[in-house]
Amino acid sequence: LGSNIPMAKHAHTKLEIVFFIYLWSIDPEAVKIAMSCFALFAYEADIRFGFDEIAVLTLLPNYNIYMELSAASTTLVTTGRNALQKKILSILRRIEYATPGNKQAWYDTFVSQQNLAKFLAIYPKRVDDLSSGGSTATSPSVSASETSGFVGSGYGKFGKRRTGVHSSEHDIEDVFHEWANMTGFLCALGSVWLPVKNRPGQHGIPADTRRISMEPVSSDLHYCPVTQFIGDCLKYLVCHNEKFGLQIQRHIQDILGHELNPLCYPILFDQIKIQVDKFFDSTGQVICSEQNTQFIDNVIVIMRSVFEMKAQQVAQNSLEGPTTATKSSSNTLGVPNNNPGPSSSVSNTSNDPSSNSTSVTGRGGPQQINENPLANVNSLEQLVLNIVRYARQLDTSVGTVAIRIRVCQLVESMMKRRDDLSFRQEIKFRNKLVEYLTDWIMGNSHQFNQVHALGQSAAGVGVGSGVNVTTSQLVVDQYQHLTRELDQASMEAVATLLHSLPLQPEESDRGDLMEAKSQLFLKYFTLFMNFLMIVVFVVID
């Protein structure tokens, strides 16, 4: 009685916001209590509607996920902080329905995460210095104008508490861990802010209810804060803060590559393409710089992680097995033990998070969601080609060879997910990649007659002293080893590109189609034979 009045609905939303926000706390006990409290929503729904599943799901569309969160709070008693967060993120990625509570929790966390990211990027400057217009030249990613927004928005209280004169290194580390938890939370739950057409099928919820719960908080239907969040994260891939720069880069790599909600993959690839396109001028010439190269190297790691998530998830599921959440657990913190409601179980049998295939058993019966977000990535071909073009223009160095190896590994991982991807001009795209990558196999870019000059340059002077000779030789040996790895990585990538690829020459070569096909086949055959001869010589030596 009275549960439908605005005040009751408002209280329900407020509780949902609080429980979600506490999931990224750096206090494990607070996190577990918040997880257990999600079962209270299910308990309330069962009391109000009993066995009327439609009514229960109307009130609580994420019923099964909330029960799994609650059950996980008791099964992860001795789990470390990082493992606990990873478990939470794996559950949040399966949330299917947007509600006013989880959307507002996401947005509030986004605002706080932006403030913390800017603070970490300019640390150890004090927040008080920012209000006086101090320079932020220590970080190329953050300007003084950007910091002005969070100095006067209540963030000063946080700065005085955490970064005052008496703050310790431990406090600053807590700030970083809190930012890391926020970032993971935003990645995993980002799908709740996507437009309805980009979300998975709505199972078991009446159409009218879905439409109401999916209405965006903002009146601007064209604005998606997830896009801004992912774009901001990518900018911090080149954060050069002395204390946290490297940690921020590595964490962004891991979070975007492994914890991002698969429904956000199209946004991720679009944002990467926007940044990579800036590395080419109006004539298509590459603009090489240390910062651009660092960004390219980092996004290669992220993209490869996304493509390889399928195999990683298969291995993880085989070790963990299905997860079962039972509502009537007597050990759940904050939940009455005499819960008379029916039990509910949730099991995730997905082998691939990027396919978003989840089997759910509980309220509403078995539900199977089959989505392939990677198929919605439209900018992949041009993005990959631009990354390869950039790597081709880098100067000869040990670091360049290592980047090219990772480019080849990226191409190989992409082609292994070929059935999950959508290409506009697949044959032309693959032929162009083959043309680019074969240049790295025994090509002029890493001929061994350049190695000695490279080694002497790395040593700093000529080979006049014993120390420099040793240093030079180490560089030469490392370079030779990497070039062999590049040969192998290039061949493996080319092999995946050529697999089942029709012989289709360029448009300009179609005067005599059969002759053009013969020449193309001869080119590839000669390449493989030459490479085999080199391998034989190496084995003999």
XYZ file of C-alpha atoms in Angstrom:
541
model
C 0.000 0.000 0.000
C 1.438 3.335 -1.014
C 4.477 1.782 -2.699
C 3.732 3.549 -5.969
C 3.717 7.052 -4.552
C 6.551 9.303 -5.811
C 8.308 9.347 -2.443
C 8.571 5.548 -2.351
C 9.928 5.407 -5.897
C 12.397 8.166 -5.076
C 13.597 6.273 -2.009
C 14.050 3.109 -4.082
C 16.153 5.022 -6.614
C 18.259 6.657 -3.901
C 19.024 3.301 -2.292
C 19.987 1.853 -5.656
C 22.363 4.760 -6.279
C 24.016 4.335 -2.877
C 24.475 0.577 -3.266
C 25.979 0.949 -6.740
C 28.353 3.730 -5.713
C 29.665 1.712 -2.779
C 30.697 -1.055 -5.189
C 33.803 0.939 -6.141
C 34.798 1.735 -2.557
C 38.375 0.918 -1.543
C 37.027 -0.638 1.681
C 36.359 -4.347 0.917
C 33.970 -4.729 3.850
C 31.867 -1.772 2.709
C 31.799 -3.258 -0.788
C 30.580 -6.636 0.464
C 27.855 -5.051 2.580
C 26.678 -3.035 -0.434
C 26.667 -6.208 -2.539
C 24.583 -8.058 0.038
C 22.079 -5.201 0.218
C 21.051 -5.706 -3.411
C 19.092 -8.756 -2.235
C 16.861 -6.398 -0.241
C 15.377 -5.148 -3.508
C 14.457 -8.701 -4.486
C 13.091 -9.359 -1.004
C 10.891 -6.265 -1.274
C 9.636 -7.264 -4.726
C 8.723 -10.753 -3.524
C 6.833 -9.388 -0.518
C 4.848 -6.992 -2.684
C 4.063 -9.225 -5.631
C 4.749 -12.799 -4.486
C 4.818 -15.171 -7.432
C 3.620 -12.658 -10.037
C 6.827 -12.690 -12.081
C 5.741 -9.988 -14.499
C 5.013 -7.590 -11.664
C 8.295 -8.453 -9.929
C 10.311 -7.856 -13.092
C 8.416 -4.646 -13.731
C 9.535 -3.346 -10.356
C 13.023 -4.904 -10.458
C 14.154 -5.676 -14.034
C 17.681 -6.624 -12.919
C 16.375 -9.077 -10.312
C 18.711 -11.946 -11.216
C 21.852 -9.807 -11.405
C 21.114 -8.267 -8.019
C 20.752 -11.730 -6.511
C 24.099 -12.778 -7.954
C 25.767 -9.680 -6.530
C 24.318 -10.501 -3.131
C 25.411 -14.138 -3.255
C 28.934 -13.167 -4.343
C 29.336 -11.137 -1.148
C 29.318 -14.379 0.857
C 31.352 -16.549 -1.500
C 34.230 -14.056 -1.747
C 34.928 -13.773 1.971
C 38.719 -14.216 1.735
C 39.161 -12.661 -1.693
C 41.639 -9.819 -2.151
C 40.586 -6.323 -3.146
C 41.533 -6.671 -6.818
C 39.852 -10.065 -7.228
C 36.709 -8.721 -5.562
C 36.551 -5.806 -7.991
C 37.065 -8.079 -10.994
C 34.190 -10.294 -9.846
C 31.933 -7.273 -9.409
C 32.831 -5.959 -12.863
C 32.105 -9.327 -14.478
C 28.605 -9.201 -12.963
C 27.987 -5.547 -13.825
C 28.826 -6.209 -17.479
C 25.759 -8.462 -17.639
C 23.291 -5.844 -16.405
C 20.743 -5.646 -19.184
C 18.282 -3.004 -18.063
C 18.878 0.674 -17.450
C 17.106 2.136 -14.428
C 17.080 5.663 -13.000
C 19.218 4.359 -10.139
C 22.015 2.673 -12.055
C 22.146 5.464 -14.631
C 22.453 8.165 -11.992
C 25.043 6.116 -10.091
C 27.061 5.792 -13.289
C 26.892 9.533 -13.992
C 27.769 10.573 -10.428
C 30.737 8.217 -10.534
C 31.760 9.648 -13.905
C 31.913 13.178 -12.480
C 34.022 12.012 -9.530
C 36.279 9.932 -11.763
C 36.987 12.924 -13.994
C 38.025 14.969 -10.971
C 40.320 12.264 -9.634
C 41.888 11.672 -13.044
C 42.771 15.340 -13.428
C 44.128 15.443 -9.888
C 46.362 12.405 -10.438
C 47.585 13.737 -13.784
C 48.992 16.905 -12.184
C 50.124 15.423 -8.847
C 52.163 16.431 -6.791
C 50.801 19.949 -7.371
C 48.378 20.861 -4.593
C 44.752 21.571 -5.418
C 45.121 24.971 -3.739
C 47.680 25.914 -6.400
C 45.162 25.253 -9.159
C 42.816 27.966 -7.965
C 45.604 30.526 -8.401
C 46.018 29.579 -12.067
C 49.186 27.569 -11.653
C 50.736 25.899 -14.657
C 49.902 22.287 -15.441
C 52.698 21.766 -17.899
C 53.757 18.568 -16.116
C 50.971 16.712 -17.898
C 50.302 17.178 -21.611
C 46.830 15.734 -21.166
C 45.496 18.340 -18.723
C 45.392 22.088 -19.228
C 44.803 24.839 -16.684
C 41.361 25.526 -18.139
C 40.360 21.915 -17.596
C 41.350 21.992 -13.937
C 39.333 25.107 -13.183
C 36.127 23.122 -13.434
C 36.826 20.850 -10.499
C 38.509 23.349 -8.203
C 35.275 25.197 -7.584
C 32.885 22.255 -7.757
C 33.322 20.936 -4.254
C 36.491 19.093 -5.098
C 38.463 21.453 -2.889
C 37.118 19.649 0.174
C 38.549 16.422 -1.147
C 41.871 18.114 -1.817
C 42.129 19.524 1.695
C 41.330 16.130 3.182
C 43.565 14.051 0.969
C 46.300 16.332 -0.331
C 46.938 18.813 2.435
C 50.223 19.389 4.186
C 49.746 16.364 6.426
C 48.720 13.935 3.686
C 50.766 10.775 3.381
C 51.875 8.568 0.521
C 49.303 6.041 1.704
C 46.511 8.589 1.215
C 47.664 9.327 -2.325
C 47.808 5.625 -3.146
C 44.233 5.329 -1.880
C 43.252 8.101 -4.284
C 44.749 6.141 -7.163
C 43.022 2.892 -6.152
C 39.721 4.728 -5.811
C 40.156 6.196 -9.293
C 41.007 2.735 -10.624
C 37.867 1.234 -9.078
C 35.747 4.066 -10.482
C 37.181 3.580 -13.957
C 36.451 -0.137 -13.905
C 32.919 0.503 -12.652
C 32.258 2.996 -15.458
C 33.594 0.591 -18.082
C 31.533 -2.369 -16.889
C 28.257 -0.477 -16.404
C 28.592 1.870 -19.377
C 25.915 0.090 -21.426
C 23.101 1.577 -19.304
C 23.699 4.943 -20.998
C 23.560 3.614 -24.543
C 20.529 4.381 -26.738
C 17.805 1.744 -26.685
C 18.604 0.539 -30.214
C 22.170 -0.306 -29.164
C 21.129 -2.327 -26.138
C 20.401 -6.062 -26.031
C 16.901 -7.447 -26.387
C 14.635 -6.716 -23.435
C 13.426 -10.081 -22.162
C 10.559 -10.566 -19.773
C 9.737 -6.866 -19.291
C 6.514 -5.325 -20.611
C 7.065 -2.848 -23.437
C 5.615 0.126 -21.552
C 7.861 -0.541 -18.568
C 10.951 -0.846 -20.762
C 10.238 2.451 -22.431
C 9.869 4.264 -19.118
C 12.953 2.746 -17.502
C 15.114 3.401 -20.552
C 14.362 7.119 -20.821
C 17.617 9.042 -20.501
C 18.104 11.332 -17.541
C 19.203 14.136 -19.835
C 16.768 15.738 -22.257
C 19.453 15.679 -24.927
C 18.953 12.247 -26.466
C 21.978 12.682 -28.716
C 24.450 13.079 -25.856
C 26.074 9.893 -24.567
C 28.452 10.422 -21.627
C 30.022 7.016 -22.292
C 31.556 8.490 -25.438
C 33.135 11.305 -23.437
C 34.330 8.871 -20.769
C 36.060 6.554 -23.242
C 37.552 9.497 -25.129
C 38.958 10.911 -21.888
C 40.414 7.526 -20.928
C 42.230 7.286 -24.253
C 43.815 10.703 -23.693
C 45.394 9.420 -20.482
C 47.225 6.727 -22.445
C 49.915 9.379 -22.917
C 49.862 10.720 -19.361
C 53.440 11.580 -18.349
C 53.000 12.259 -14.646
C 56.196 11.314 -12.828
C 54.489 9.305 -10.092
C 51.274 7.949 -11.603
C 51.726 8.336 -15.364
C 52.856 4.782 -16.068
C 50.325 3.284 -13.636
C 47.495 5.242 -15.256
C 48.533 4.096 -18.721
C 48.746 0.438 -17.700
C 45.430 0.565 -15.859
C 43.634 2.180 -18.800
C 45.080 -0.530 -21.047
C 43.815 -3.287 -18.777
C 40.386 -1.785 -18.077
C 39.508 -0.882 -21.676
C 40.915 -4.150 -22.973
C 39.364 -6.529 -20.442
C 36.614 -4.877 -18.392
C 34.767 -2.653 -20.881
C 31.149 -3.635 -21.476
C 31.084 -5.316 -24.908
C 28.177 -3.123 -26.000
C 30.572 -0.161 -25.756
C 33.101 -1.654 -28.200
C 31.792 0.375 -31.184
C 32.313 3.579 -29.189
C 35.808 2.460 -28.178
C 36.919 1.798 -31.757
C 35.337 5.020 -33.014
C 37.161 7.049 -30.365
C 40.456 5.329 -31.140
C 39.990 6.107 -34.830
C 39.291 9.775 -34.072
C 42.598 10.028 -32.212
C 44.619 8.042 -34.771
C 43.256 10.150 -37.645
C 44.923 13.168 -36.019
C 48.302 11.555 -36.694
C 47.895 12.201 -40.446
C 47.930 15.582 -42.152
C 45.541 16.760 -44.863
C 47.637 15.054 -47.546
C 47.691 11.720 -45.727
C 51.287 12.020 -44.556
C 52.131 10.525 -41.178
C 52.881 12.918 -38.310
C 55.387 10.989 -36.215
C 56.124 12.047 -32.652
C 57.046 10.320 -29.423
C 53.604 10.959 -27.950
C 51.782 9.717 -31.054
C 53.917 6.582 -31.127
C 53.188 5.925 -27.469
C 49.459 6.245 -28.115
C 49.626 3.869 -31.080
C 51.556 1.331 -29.032
C 49.030 1.475 -26.185
C 45.911 1.188 -28.331
C 47.407 -1.821 -30.115
C 47.490 -3.561 -26.733
C 43.871 -2.575 -26.028
C 42.553 -3.690 -29.410
C 44.390 -6.983 -29.251
C 42.967 -7.632 -25.776
C 39.443 -7.025 -27.084
C 39.948 -9.443 -29.967
C 41.434 -12.099 -27.694
C 38.785 -11.884 -24.972
C 36.946 -14.892 -26.425
C 39.764 -17.370 -25.843
C 40.563 -15.857 -22.446
C 36.955 -16.151 -21.289
C 36.749 -19.786 -22.397
C 39.789 -20.602 -20.279
C 38.452 -18.638 -17.313
C 35.034 -20.299 -17.424
C 36.610 -23.751 -17.568
C 38.476 -22.964 -14.334
C 35.699 -21.183 -12.441
C 32.639 -23.081 -13.588
C 29.107 -21.649 -13.379
C 28.166 -19.222 -10.643
C 25.011 -19.908 -8.711
C 23.270 -17.271 -6.631
C 20.658 -18.400 -4.154
C 18.376 -15.856 -2.607
C 17.749 -17.704 0.609
C 21.366 -17.611 1.778
C 21.425 -17.180 5.541
C 24.886 -15.615 5.522
C 24.001 -12.600 3.396
C 24.883 -9.369 5.193
C 21.948 -7.076 5.771
C 19.359 -9.565 4.462
C 16.754 -11.203 6.735
C 17.299 -14.917 7.177
C 13.608 -15.767 7.167
C 13.031 -14.740 3.580
C 9.901 -16.586 2.438
C 10.317 -15.673 -1.217
C 11.214 -18.163 -3.937
C 14.839 -18.869 -4.683
C 16.565 -17.523 -7.735
C 19.707 -18.605 -9.489
C 21.851 -16.989 -12.117
C 24.486 -18.734 -14.179
C 26.737 -17.199 -16.757
C 27.687 -19.657 -19.447
C 29.021 -17.141 -21.899
C 32.267 -18.064 -23.558
C 32.716 -14.645 -25.041
C 31.856 -11.380 -23.354
C 32.088 -9.564 -26.660
C 29.243 -11.688 -27.960
C 27.233 -10.847 -24.824
C 25.708 -14.296 -24.774
C 24.355 -14.920 -21.284
C 22.195 -17.685 -19.953
C 20.065 -16.532 -17.037
C 17.853 -18.712 -14.888
C 15.633 -17.099 -12.292
C 12.728 -14.676 -12.466
C 11.260 -14.905 -15.949
C 12.726 -18.348 -16.661
C 15.718 -19.142 -18.871
C 16.826 -16.211 -20.995
C 19.400 -16.320 -23.766
C 20.825 -13.060 -25.060
C 22.778 -13.316 -28.284
C 24.480 -10.147 -29.376
C 27.716 -9.484 -31.214
C 28.814 -5.904 -30.540
C 31.991 -6.339 -32.598
C 29.782 -6.642 -35.668
C 28.686 -3.040 -35.056
C 32.246 -1.690 -35.326
C 32.204 0.181 -38.643
C 35.566 1.943 -38.539
C 37.804 -1.095 -38.122
C 39.296 -1.345 -41.623
C 40.493 2.254 -41.887
C 41.673 2.224 -38.276
C 43.852 -0.866 -38.692
C 45.266 0.384 -41.996
C 46.196 3.718 -40.416
C 47.917 1.970 -37.513
C 49.950 -0.126 -39.950
C 50.779 2.945 -42.060
C 51.997 4.766 -38.982
C 54.201 1.851 -37.921
C 55.686 1.680 -41.434
C 56.895 5.282 -41.193
C 58.751 4.918 -37.892
C 62.534 5.174 -37.868
C 64.581 2.009 -37.569
C 65.126 1.204 -33.896
C 64.660 -1.571 -31.391
C 61.454 0.055 -30.151
C 60.083 0.345 -33.681
C 60.656 -3.344 -34.399
C 58.854 -4.226 -31.158
C 55.869 -2.072 -32.173
C 55.746 -3.713 -35.600
C 55.727 -7.128 -33.961
C 52.716 -6.074 -31.907
C 51.021 -4.729 -35.043
C 51.390 -8.141 -36.676
C 50.018 -9.840 -33.577
C 47.067 -7.445 -33.639
C 46.295 -8.330 -37.258
C 46.511 -12.033 -36.468
C 44.153 -11.670 -33.486
C 41.723 -9.653 -35.596
C 41.604 -12.275 -38.342
C 40.917 -15.011 -35.799
C 37.742 -13.070 -34.947
C 36.896 -12.584 -38.610
C 33.498 -14.292 -38.291
C 32.490 -11.816 -35.567
C 33.543 -8.711 -37.503
C 31.909 -6.734 -40.274
C 34.100 -5.582 -43.163
C 32.948 -3.255 -45.912
C 35.607 -4.266 -48.444
C 37.171 -7.322 -46.880
C 39.164 -8.619 -49.860
C 40.657 -5.217 -50.654
C 41.397 -4.645 -46.960
C 43.171 -7.966 -46.520
C 45.165 -7.580 -49.736
C 46.373 -4.158 -48.634
C 47.453 -5.530 -45.255
C 49.317 -8.361 -46.958
C 51.113 -5.816 -49.131
C 52.140 -3.761 -46.103
C 53.198 -6.622 -43.846
C 55.217 -8.478 -46.465
C 57.467 -5.421 -46.712
C 58.586 -6.199 -43.161
C 59.652 -9.732 -44.061
C 63.312 -9.500 -45.058
C 62.581 -5.913 -46.105
C 64.771 -2.832 -46.202
C 63.228 -1.654 -42.938
C 65.412 -4.042 -40.947
C 68.349 -5.071 -43.125
C 71.242 -6.217 -41.021
C 73.703 -3.846 -42.677
C 72.030 -1.060 -40.680
C 72.468 -2.839 -37.381
C 76.033 -1.796 -36.609
C 75.291 1.875 -37.198
C 72.263 1.519 -34.947
C 74.342 -0.088 -32.205
C 77.005 2.606 -32.360
C 74.343 5.279 -32.166
C 72.829 3.631 -29.086
C 76.258 3.455 -27.464
C 76.526 7.237 -27.714
C 79.988 7.399 -29.356
C 82.182 5.353 -31.647
C 83.530 1.956 -30.753
C 86.674 3.354 -29.232
C 86.230 1.970 -25.719
C 85.536 -1.483 -24.432
C 82.399 -0.419 -22.565
C 80.863 1.135 -25.646
C 81.762 -1.859 -27.776
C 79.938 -4.093 -25.300
C 76.913 -1.811 -25.221
C 76.853 -1.626 -28.989
C 77.025 -5.395 -29.315
C 74.132 -5.830 -26.887
C 71.996 -3.493 -28.966
C 72.977 -5.341 -32.135
C 72.118 -8.712 -30.607
C 68.784 -7.454 -29.319
C 67.961 -5.922 -32.677
C 68.808 -9.094 -34.562
C 66.682 -11.147 -32.189
C 63.709 -8.817 -32.623
C 64.017 -8.808 -36.404
C 63.745 -12.596 -36.384
C 60.643 -12.263 -34.229
C 59.276 -9.685 -36.660
C 59.831 -12.081 -39.560
C 57.894 -14.775 -37.739
C 55.100 -12.454 -36.584
C 54.750 -11.007 -40.091
C 54.540 -14.454 -41.659
C 51.930 -15.615 -39.157
C 49.843 -12.503 -39.764
C 50.158 -12.830 -43.536
C 49.156 -16.492 -43.292
C 45.929 -15.604 -41.494
C 45.225 -12.858 -44.030
C 45.769 -15.147 -47.018
C 43.698 -18.010 -45.605
C 40.672 -18.463 -47.918
C 41.464 -15.125 -49.567
C 40.535 -15.042 -53.273
C 43.179 -13.872 -55.729
C 41.727 -10.471 -56.509
C 44.170 -7.911 -57.962
C 43.773 -4.154 -57.652
C 41.288 -2.413 -59.935
C 44.137 -0.969 -62.020
C 45.507 -4.464 -62.739
C 42.376 -5.927 -64.294
C 43.256 -5.470 -67.953
C 44.155 -9.151 -68.180
C 42.526 -10.650 -65.100
C 44.086 -14.104 -65.355
C 47.559 -12.658 -65.888
C 47.112 -10.320 -62.924
C 46.010 -13.228 -60.731
C 49.012 -15.254 -61.851
C 51.388 -12.421 -61.010
C 49.791 -11.981 -57.597
C 50.107 -15.684 -56.848
C 53.725 -15.672 -58.029
C 54.483 -12.728 -55.748
C 53.190 -14.505 -52.661
C 54.728 -17.850 -53.624
C 58.149 -16.254 -54.191
C 57.903 -14.498 -50.852
C 57.274 -17.735 -48.982
C 60.039 -19.583 -50.836
C 62.564 -16.835 -50.095
C 61.612 -16.863 -46.460
C 62.016 -20.644 -46.287
C 65.493 -20.322 -47.790
C 66.452 -17.770 -45.138
C 65.187 -20.108 -42.422
C 67.270 -22.957 -43.834
C 70.401 -20.797 -43.841
C 69.784 -19.720 -40.244
C 69.372 -23.336 -39.127
C 72.587 -24.353 -40.919
C 74.515 -21.458 -39.344
